[in-house]
Coordinates of C-alpha atoms and ligand atoms in Angstrom, one line a residue:
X81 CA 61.7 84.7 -83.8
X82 CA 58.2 84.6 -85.4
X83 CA 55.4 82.9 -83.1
X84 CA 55.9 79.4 -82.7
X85 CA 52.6 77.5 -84.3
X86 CA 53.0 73.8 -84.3
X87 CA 50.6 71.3 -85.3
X88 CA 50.2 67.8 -84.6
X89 CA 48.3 66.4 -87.8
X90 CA 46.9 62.7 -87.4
X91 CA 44.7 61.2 -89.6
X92 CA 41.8 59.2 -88.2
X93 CA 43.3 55.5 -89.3
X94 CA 42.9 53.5 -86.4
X95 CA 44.5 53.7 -83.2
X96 CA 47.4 56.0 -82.9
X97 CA 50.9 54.4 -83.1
X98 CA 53.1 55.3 -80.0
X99 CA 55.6 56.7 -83.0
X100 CA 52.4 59.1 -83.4
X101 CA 52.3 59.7 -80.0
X102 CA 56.0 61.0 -79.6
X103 CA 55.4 63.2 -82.7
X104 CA 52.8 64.7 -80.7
X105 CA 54.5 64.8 -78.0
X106 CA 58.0 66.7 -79.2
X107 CA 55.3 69.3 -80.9
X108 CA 53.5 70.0 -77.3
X109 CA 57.4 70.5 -76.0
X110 CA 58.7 72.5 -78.8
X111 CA 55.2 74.9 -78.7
X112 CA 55.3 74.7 -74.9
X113 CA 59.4 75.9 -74.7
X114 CA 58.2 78.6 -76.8
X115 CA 55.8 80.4 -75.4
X116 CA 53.7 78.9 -78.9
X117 CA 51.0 77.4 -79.9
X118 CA 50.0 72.9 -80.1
X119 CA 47.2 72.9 -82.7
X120 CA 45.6 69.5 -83.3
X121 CA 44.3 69.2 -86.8
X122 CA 42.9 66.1 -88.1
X123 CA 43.4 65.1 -91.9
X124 CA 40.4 63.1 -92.8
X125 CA 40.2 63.6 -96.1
X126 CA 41.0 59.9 -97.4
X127 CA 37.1 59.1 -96.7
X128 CA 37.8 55.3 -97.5
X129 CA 40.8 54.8 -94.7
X130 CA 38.6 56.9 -92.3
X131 CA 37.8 54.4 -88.8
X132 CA 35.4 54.9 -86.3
X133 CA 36.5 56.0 -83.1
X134 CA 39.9 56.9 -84.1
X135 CA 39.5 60.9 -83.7
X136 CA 38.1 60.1 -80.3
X137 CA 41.0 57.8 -79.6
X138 CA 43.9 60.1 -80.5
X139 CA 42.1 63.1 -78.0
X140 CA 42.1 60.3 -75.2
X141 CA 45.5 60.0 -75.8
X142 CA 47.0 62.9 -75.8
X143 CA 45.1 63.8 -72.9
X144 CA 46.1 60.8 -71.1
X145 CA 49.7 61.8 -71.9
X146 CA 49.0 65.6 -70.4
X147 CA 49.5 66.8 -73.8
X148 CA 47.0 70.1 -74.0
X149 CA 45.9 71.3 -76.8
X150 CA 45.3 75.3 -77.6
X151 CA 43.8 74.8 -80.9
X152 CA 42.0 71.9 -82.4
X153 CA 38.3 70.3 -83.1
X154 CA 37.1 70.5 -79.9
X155 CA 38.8 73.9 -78.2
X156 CA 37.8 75.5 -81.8
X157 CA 40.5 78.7 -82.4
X158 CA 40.9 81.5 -84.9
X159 CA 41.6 79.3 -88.0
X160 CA 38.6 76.8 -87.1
X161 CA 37.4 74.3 -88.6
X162 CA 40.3 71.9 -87.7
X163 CA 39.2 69.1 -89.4
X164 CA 39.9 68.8 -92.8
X165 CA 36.8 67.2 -94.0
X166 CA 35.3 70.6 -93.0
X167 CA 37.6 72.4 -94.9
X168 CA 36.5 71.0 -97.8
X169 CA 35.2 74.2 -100.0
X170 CA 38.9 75.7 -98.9
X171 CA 40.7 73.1 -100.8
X172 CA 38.8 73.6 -104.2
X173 CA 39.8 77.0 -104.5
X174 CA 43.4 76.5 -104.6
X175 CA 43.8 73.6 -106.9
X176 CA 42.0 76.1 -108.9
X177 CA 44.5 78.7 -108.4
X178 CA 47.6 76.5 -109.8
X179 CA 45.4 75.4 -112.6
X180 CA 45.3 79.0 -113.7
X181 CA 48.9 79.5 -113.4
X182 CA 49.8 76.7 -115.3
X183 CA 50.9 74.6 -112.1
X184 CA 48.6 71.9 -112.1
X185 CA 46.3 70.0 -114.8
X186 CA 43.3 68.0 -114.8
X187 CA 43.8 64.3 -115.6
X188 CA 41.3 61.8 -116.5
X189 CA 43.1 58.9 -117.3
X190 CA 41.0 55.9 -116.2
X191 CA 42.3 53.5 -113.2
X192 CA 42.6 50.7 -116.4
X193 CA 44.4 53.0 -118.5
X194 CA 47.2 54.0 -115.4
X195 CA 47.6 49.8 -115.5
X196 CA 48.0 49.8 -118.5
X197 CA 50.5 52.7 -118.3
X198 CA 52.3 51.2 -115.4
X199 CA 52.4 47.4 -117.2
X200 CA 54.8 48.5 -120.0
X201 CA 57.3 50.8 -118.4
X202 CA 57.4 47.8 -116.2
X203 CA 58.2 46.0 -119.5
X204 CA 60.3 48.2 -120.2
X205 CA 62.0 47.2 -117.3
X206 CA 61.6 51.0 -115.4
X207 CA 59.1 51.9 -112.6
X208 CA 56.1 54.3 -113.7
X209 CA 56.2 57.7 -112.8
X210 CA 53.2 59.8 -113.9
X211 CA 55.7 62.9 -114.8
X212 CA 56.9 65.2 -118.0
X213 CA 58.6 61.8 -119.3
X214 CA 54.7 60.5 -120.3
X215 CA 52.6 63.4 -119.6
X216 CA 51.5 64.4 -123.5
X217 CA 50.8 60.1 -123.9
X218 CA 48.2 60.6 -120.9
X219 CA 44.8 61.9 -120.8
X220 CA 45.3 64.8 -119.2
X221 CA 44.4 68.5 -120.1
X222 CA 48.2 69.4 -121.2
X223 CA 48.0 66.1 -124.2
X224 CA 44.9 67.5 -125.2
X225 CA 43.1 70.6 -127.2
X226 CA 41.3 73.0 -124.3
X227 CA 37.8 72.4 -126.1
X228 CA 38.1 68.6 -125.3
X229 CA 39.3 68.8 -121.6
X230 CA 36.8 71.6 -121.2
X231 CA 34.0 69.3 -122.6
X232 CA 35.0 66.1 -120.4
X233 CA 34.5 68.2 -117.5
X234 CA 31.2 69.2 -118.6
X235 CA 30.0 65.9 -119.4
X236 CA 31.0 65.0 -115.4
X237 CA 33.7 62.6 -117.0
X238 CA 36.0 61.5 -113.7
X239 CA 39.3 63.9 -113.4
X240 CA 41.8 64.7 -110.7
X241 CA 44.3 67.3 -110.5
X242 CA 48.1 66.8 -111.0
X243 CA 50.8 68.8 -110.3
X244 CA 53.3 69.5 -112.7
X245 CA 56.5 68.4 -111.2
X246 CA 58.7 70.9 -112.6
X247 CA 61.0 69.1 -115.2
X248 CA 65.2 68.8 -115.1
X249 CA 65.6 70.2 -112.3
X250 CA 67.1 70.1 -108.9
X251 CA 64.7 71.0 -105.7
X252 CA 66.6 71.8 -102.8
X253 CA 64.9 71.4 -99.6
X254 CA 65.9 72.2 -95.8
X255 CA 65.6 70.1 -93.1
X256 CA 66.3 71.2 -89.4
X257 CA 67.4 67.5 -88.3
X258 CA 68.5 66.4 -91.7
X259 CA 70.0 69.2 -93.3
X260 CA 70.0 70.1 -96.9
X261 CA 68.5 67.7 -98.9
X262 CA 68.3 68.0 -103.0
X263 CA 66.4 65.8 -104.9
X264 CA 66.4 65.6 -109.0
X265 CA 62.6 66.8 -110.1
X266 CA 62.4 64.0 -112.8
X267 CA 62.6 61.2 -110.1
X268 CA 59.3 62.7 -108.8
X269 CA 55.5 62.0 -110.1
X270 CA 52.9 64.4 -110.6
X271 CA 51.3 64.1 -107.0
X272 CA 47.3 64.0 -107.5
X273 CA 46.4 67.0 -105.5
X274 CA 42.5 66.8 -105.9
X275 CA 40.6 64.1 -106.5
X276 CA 36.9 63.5 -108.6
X277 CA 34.7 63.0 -105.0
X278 CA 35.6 67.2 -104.3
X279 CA 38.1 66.3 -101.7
X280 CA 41.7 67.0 -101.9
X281 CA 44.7 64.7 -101.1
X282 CA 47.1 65.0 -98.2
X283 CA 49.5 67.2 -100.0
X284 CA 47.3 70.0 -101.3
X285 CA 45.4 70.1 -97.5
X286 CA 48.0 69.7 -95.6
X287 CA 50.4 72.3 -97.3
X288 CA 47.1 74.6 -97.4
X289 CA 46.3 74.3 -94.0
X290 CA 49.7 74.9 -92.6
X291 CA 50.1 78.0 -94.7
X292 CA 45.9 79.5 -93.5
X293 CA 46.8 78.0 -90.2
X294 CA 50.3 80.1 -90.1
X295 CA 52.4 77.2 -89.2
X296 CA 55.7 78.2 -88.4
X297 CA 57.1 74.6 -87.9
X298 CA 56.0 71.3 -89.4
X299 CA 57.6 68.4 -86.9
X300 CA 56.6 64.9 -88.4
X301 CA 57.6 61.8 -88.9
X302 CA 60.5 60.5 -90.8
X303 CA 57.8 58.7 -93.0
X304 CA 57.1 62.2 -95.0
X305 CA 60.4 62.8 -96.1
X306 CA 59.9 61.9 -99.2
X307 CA 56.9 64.4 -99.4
X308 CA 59.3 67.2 -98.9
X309 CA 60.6 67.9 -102.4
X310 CA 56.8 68.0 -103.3
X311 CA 55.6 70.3 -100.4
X312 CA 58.5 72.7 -101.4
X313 CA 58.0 72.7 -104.6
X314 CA 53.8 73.4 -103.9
X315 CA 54.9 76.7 -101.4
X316 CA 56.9 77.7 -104.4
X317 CA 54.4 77.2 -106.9
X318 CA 51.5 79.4 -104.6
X319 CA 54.4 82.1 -103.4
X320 CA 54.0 81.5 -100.1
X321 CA 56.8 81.4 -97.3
X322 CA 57.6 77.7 -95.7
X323 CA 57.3 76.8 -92.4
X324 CA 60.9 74.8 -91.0
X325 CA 60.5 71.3 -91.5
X326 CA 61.8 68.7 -89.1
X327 CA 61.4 65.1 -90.0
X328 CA 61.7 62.7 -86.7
X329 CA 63.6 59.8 -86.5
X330 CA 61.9 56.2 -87.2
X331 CA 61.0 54.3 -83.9
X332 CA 62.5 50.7 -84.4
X333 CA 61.9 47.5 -83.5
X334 CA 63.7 46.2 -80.0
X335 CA 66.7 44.3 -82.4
X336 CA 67.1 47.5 -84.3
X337 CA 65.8 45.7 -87.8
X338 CA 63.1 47.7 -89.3
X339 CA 60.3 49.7 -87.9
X340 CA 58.4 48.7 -84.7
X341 CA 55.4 47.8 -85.5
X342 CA 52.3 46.2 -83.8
X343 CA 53.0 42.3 -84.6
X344 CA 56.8 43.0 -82.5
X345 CA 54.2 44.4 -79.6
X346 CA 52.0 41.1 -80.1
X347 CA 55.1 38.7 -80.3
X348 CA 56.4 40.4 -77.4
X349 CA 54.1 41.1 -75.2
X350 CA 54.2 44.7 -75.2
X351 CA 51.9 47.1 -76.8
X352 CA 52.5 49.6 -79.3
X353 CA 49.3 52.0 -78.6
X354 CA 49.1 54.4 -75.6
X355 CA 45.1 52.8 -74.7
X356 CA 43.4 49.6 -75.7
X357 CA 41.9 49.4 -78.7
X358 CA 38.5 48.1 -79.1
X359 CA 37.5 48.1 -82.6
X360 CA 37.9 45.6 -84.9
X361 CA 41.3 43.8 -84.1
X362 CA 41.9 44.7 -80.6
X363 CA 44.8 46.0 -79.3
X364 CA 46.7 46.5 -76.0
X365 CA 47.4 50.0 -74.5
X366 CA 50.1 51.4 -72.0
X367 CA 47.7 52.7 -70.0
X368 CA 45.6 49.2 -69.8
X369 CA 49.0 47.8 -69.2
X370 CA 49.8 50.2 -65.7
X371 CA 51.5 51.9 -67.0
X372 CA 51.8 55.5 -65.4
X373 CA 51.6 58.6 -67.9
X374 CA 54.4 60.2 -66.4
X375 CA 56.3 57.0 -67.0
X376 CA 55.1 56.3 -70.6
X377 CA 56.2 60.4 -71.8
X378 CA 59.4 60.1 -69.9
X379 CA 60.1 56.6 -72.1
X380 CA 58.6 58.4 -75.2
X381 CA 60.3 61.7 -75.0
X382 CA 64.0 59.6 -74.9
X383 CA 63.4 58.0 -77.9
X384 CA 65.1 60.4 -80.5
X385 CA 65.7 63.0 -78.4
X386 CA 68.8 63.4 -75.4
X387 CA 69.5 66.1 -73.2
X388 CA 73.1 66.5 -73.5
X389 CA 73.7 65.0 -70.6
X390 CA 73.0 61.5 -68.3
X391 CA 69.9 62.7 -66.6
X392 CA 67.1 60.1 -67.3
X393 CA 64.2 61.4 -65.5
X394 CA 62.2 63.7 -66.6
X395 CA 59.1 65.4 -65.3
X396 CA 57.1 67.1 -68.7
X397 CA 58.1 70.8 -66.9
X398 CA 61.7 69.1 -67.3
X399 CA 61.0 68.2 -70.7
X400 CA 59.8 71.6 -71.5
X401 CA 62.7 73.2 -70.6
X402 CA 65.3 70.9 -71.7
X403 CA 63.9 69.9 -75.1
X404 CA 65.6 70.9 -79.0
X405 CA 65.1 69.8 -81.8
X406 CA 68.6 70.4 -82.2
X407 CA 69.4 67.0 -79.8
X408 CA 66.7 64.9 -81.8
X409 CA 68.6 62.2 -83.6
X410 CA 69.0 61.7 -86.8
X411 CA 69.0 57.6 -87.0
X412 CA 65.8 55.6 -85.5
X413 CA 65.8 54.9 -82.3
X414 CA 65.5 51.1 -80.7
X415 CA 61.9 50.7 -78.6
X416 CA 63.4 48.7 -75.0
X417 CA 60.4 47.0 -73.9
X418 CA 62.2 46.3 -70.8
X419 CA 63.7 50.0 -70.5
X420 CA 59.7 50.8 -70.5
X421 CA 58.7 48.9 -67.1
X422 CA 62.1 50.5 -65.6
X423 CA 60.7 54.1 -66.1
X424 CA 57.6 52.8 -64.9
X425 CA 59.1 51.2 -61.1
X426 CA 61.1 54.6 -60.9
X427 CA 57.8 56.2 -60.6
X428 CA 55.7 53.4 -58.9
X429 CA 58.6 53.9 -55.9
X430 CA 58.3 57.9 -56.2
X431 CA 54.2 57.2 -55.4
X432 CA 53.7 57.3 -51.7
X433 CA 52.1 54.2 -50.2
X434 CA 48.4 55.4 -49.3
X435 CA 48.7 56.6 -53.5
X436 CA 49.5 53.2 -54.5
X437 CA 47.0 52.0 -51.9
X438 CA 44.2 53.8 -53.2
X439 CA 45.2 52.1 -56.7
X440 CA 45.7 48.5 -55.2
X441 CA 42.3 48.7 -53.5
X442 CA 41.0 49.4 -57.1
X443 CA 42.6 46.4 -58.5
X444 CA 41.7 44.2 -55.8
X445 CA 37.2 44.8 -55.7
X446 CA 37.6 43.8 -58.8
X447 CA 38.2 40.4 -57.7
X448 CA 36.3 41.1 -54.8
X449 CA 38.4 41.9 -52.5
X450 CA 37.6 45.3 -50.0
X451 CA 40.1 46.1 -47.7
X452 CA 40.2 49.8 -46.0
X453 CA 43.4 52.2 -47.7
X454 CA 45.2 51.8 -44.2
X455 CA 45.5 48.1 -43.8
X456 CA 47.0 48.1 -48.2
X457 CA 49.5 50.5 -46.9
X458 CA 51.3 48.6 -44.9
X459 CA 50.9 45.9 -47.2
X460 CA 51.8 48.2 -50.1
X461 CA 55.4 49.3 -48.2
X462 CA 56.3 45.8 -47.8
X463 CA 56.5 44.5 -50.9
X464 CA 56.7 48.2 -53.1
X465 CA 60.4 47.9 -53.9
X466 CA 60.1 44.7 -56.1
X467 CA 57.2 45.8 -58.1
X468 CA 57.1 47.2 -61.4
X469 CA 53.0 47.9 -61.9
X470 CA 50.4 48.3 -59.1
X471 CA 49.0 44.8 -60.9
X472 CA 52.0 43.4 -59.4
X473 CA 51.6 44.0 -55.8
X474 CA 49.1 40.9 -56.3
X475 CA 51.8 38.6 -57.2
X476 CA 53.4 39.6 -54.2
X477 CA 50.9 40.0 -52.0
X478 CA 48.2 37.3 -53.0
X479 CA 48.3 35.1 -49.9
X480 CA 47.9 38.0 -47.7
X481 CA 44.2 38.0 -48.9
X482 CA 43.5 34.0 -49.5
X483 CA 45.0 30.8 -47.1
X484 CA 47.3 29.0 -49.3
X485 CA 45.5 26.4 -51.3
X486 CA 48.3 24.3 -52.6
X487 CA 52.1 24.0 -51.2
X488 CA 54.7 23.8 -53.1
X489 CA 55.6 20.2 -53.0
X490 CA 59.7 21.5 -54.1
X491 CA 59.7 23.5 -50.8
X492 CA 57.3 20.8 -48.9
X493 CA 60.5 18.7 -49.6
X494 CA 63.1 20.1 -48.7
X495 CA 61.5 22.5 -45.7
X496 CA 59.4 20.2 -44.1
X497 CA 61.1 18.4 -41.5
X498 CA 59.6 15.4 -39.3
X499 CA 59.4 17.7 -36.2
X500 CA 57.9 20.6 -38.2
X501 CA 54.6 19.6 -37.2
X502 CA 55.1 19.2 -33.2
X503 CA 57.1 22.6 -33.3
X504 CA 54.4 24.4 -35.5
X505 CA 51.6 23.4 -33.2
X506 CA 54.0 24.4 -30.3
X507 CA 54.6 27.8 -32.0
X508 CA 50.5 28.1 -32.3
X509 CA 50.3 28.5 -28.8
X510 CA 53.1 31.0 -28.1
X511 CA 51.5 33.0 -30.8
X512 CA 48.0 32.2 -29.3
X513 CA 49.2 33.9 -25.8
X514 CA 49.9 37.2 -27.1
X515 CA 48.2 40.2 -26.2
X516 CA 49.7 42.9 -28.7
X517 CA 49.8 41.1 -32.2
X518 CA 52.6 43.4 -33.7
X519 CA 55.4 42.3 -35.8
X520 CA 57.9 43.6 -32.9
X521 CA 55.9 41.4 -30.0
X522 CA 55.7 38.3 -32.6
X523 CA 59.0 38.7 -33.3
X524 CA 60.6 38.4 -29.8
X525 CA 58.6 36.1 -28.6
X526 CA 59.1 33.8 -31.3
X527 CA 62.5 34.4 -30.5
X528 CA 62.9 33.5 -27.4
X529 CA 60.7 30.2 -27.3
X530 CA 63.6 29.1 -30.0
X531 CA 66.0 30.1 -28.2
X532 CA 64.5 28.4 -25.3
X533 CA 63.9 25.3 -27.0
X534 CA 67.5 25.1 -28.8
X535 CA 65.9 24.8 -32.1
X536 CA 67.0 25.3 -35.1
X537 CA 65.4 29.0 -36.6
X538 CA 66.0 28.2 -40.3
X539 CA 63.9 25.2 -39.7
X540 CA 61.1 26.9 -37.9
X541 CA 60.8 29.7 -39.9
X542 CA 60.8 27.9 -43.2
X543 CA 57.9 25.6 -42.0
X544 CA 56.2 28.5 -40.8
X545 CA 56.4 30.2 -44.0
X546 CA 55.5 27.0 -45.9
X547 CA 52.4 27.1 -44.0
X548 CA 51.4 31.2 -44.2
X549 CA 52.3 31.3 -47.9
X550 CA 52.1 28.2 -49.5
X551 CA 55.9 28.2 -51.1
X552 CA 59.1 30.0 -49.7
X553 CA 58.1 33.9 -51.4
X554 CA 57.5 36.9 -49.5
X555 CA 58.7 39.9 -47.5
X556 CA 59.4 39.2 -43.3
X557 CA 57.5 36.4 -41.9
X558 CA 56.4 38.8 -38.8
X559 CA 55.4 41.5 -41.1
X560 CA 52.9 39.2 -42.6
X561 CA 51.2 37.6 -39.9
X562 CA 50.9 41.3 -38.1
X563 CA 48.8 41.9 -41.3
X564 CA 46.6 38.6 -41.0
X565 CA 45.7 39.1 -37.3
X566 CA 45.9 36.7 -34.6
X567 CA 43.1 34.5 -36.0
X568 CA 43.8 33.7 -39.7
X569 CA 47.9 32.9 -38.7
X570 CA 46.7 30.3 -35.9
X571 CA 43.9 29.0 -38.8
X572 CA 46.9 28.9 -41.4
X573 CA 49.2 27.5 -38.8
X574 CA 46.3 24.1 -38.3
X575 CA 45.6 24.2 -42.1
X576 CA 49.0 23.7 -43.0
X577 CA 50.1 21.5 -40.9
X578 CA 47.2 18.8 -41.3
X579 CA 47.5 19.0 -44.9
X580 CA 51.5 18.7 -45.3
X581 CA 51.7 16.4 -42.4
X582 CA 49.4 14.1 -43.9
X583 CA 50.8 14.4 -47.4
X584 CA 54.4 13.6 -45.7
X585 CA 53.1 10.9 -43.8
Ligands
LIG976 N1 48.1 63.3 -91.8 C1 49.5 63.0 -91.8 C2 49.7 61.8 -90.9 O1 48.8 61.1 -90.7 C3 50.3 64.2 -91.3 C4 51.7 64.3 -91.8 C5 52.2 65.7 -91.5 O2 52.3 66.0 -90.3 O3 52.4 66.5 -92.4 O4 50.7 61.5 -90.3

């Protein structure tokens, strides 16, 4: 097989869509797999949709992701520049070249006359299409005498460059997901491949580049399919062998209707961008979210592609060794929001507990909390198995580093009995004579003093909960006040019960 060169090929638009991101993704795998090459090349050469930050952004990314990249704008390589923008002199020549074979023409039709143009085939009840059907009716240098079109672009009068769809006839194109696709020649325009500010448009760079970049497979999205007639038709026109094309299946929106896009994120509650966004209209990111890398490619790399068999988990060696493009599907594949968080606890739980310590102890300076790694690993193991993100061990975990302030009146109600007080108080002192504050020396002697007593445990232990946590939540009762100490469980015990037994009084 020739050398596998792959390139992912994002334009600088604003953040990068997580549809982007898995485009990125199945190039890494199918370049990785291969022994190939992952080029990242960035097509800015629509000037006025170019955003600040962006380039930067999609880098972040795919770093964040562990998606490496052999040749690109910052690792520089032996087709450099990689940013299209840069390329810029490249371009010229080659809309040149199909000028002089007769492939392409120079048009200078004015924006009011393509209105114009478009407003009575609309009339006419058809849609425009800037083809053979109105070509000699347009100002363009096939409709008119040499010495005038030459003149015009003397006098610096406006022009781009069109290709001349061939007419009546069928282009067949290939298509390594989709198959063999033909598509009639007069249902296509005459693409503007250059335009009057000396820069080209997508199709002329892109189908250059991948040709001087010696692509051997273009993997995009689904979304340039209809370019595909058009970029065959161009590699025809300069003589010049194809690459394989594969076009990847549309990521849709969690009900299946249409194409997931970032309002669905925004209406619910998930984002549709690997990082935040900061510019402009904000937007949430995975990784802002908690979301673990490892988690978020393993999500990613499922939707479109399947490995044949029920295996869900995958590390990205996995997915390097598993992946095809021959399993990537052909219909768009449903974003599960709540499918997301579920790769993300199988890999919270695969963390070991001084790992997700180290992370929790993050989370909690910033509300100024410091607690030392070996105390939050205790706390972390408690409470691990119900959590989702690390963000979550606080939900779980909150009392454990503030006294209740409130109780729930709900549990207050139905827990708190008339002796609750007299037993709690009674309970203080047990726990007060002590020596060894561990859950196991708590625990039996707690124990026993019921058992001694004849009361009932439930009732006890619900009151004494009520009291350490504020409501009826959290893991075992003796686990918890082993992690407060001695001192803050006797405070919580004299807190609690002055507050609920005056409230019940
Ligand atoms: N610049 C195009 C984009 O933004 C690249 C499409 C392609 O890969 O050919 O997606």
């Amino acid at each position: 097989m020739q050398q596998v060169r792959v390139r992912f090929a994002p334009s600088p638009t604003g953040p990068l869509h997580i549809g982007g991101v898995r485009t990125a993704l199945y190039n890494f795998l199918f370049a990785r797999k291969n022994k190939g090459t992952f080029i990242l090349r960035i097509e800015d050469t629509d000037q006025g949709r170019f955003v600040e930050g962006a380039e930067e952004y999609i880098i972040e990314s795919l770093k964040w992701c562990g998606i490496t990249i052999d040749e690109g704008i910052k690792e520089g390589g032996p087709f450099s520049p990689y940013r299209q923008s840069e390329r810029k002199e490249i371009y010229k020549q080659y809309a040149d070249y199909l000028i002089s074979t007769g492939a392409a023409y120079y048009a200078f039709d004015t924006p009011g006359q393509l209105d114009q143009a478009r407003s009575e085939a609309e009339n006419e009840g058809c849609a425009f299409l800037y083809n053979a059907s109105v070509r000699d009716r347009m100002q363009n240098s096939l409709s008119m005498p040499e010495a005038k079109w030459k003149t015009l672009i003397e006098q610096g009068v406006p022009f781009v460059v069109r290709y001349k769809m061939p007419l009546n006839e069928d282009i067949h194109c290939d298509d390594l997901i989709r198959g063999h696709i033909v598509v009639h020649s007069d249902t296509l325009d005459d693409k503007v491949l250059f335009k009057s500010d000396g820069m080209p448009t997508y199709h002329l760079a892109n189908v250059v580049d991948d040709h001087l970049m010696e692509i051997s497979h273009v993997i995009r999205g689904e979304e340039w399919l209809p370019s595909l007639p058009l970029h065959f038709a161009l590699y025809r026109s300069f003589g010049w062998d194809r690459p394989l094309f594969a076009h990847l299946p549309l990521l849709l929106k969690p009900d299946g209707k249409g194409k997931l896009s970032k309002r669905d994120g925004d209406k619910m509650g998930f984002p549709v961008f690997p990082l935040y966004w900061p510019y402009g209209e904000t937007a949430k990111g995975y990784r802002e979210e908690g979301y673990y890398p490892e988690a978020f490619v393993n999500m990613l790399a499922l939707l479109g592609w399947n490995p044949g068999t029920e295996k869900e988990i995958f590390s990205m060696e996995e997915l390097i060794d598993s992946f095809s493009i021959e399993r990537v599907h052909k219909a768009g594949s449903r974003f599960d929001p709540e499918k997301a968080k579920w790769f993300n606890h199988h890999y919270l739980q695969q963390r070991s507990n001084k790992q997700l310590a180290i992370e929790f102890r993050e989370f909690l300076r910033a509300k100024g909390f410091h607690h030392d790694i070996v105390e939050l690993e205790t706390l972390v193991g408690l409470v691990k198995e119900r959590v989702n993100f690390v963000k979550d061990i606080w939900n779980e975990t909150d009392f454990f580093f503030r006294a209740p302030e409130t109780f729930d009146q709900a549990v207050v109600k139905k827990r708190w009995k008339s002796e609750s007080p007299v037993q709690l108080m009674e309970l203080r002192q047990i726990l007060n004579d002590i020596p060894d504050f561990t859950a196991a020396a708590t625990e039996a002697a707690v124990k026993k003093w019921i058992a001694q007593k004849n009361y009932n445990i439930g009732d006890v232990m619900n009151a004494f909960r009520l009291v350490l946590v504020g409501a009826s939540r959290g893991p075992h009762i003796f686990d918890i006040i082993a992690w407060l100490g001695k001192d803050e469980t006797l405070k919580r015990i004299e807190r609690g019960v002055s507050i609920i037994g005056n409230t019940t009084s």
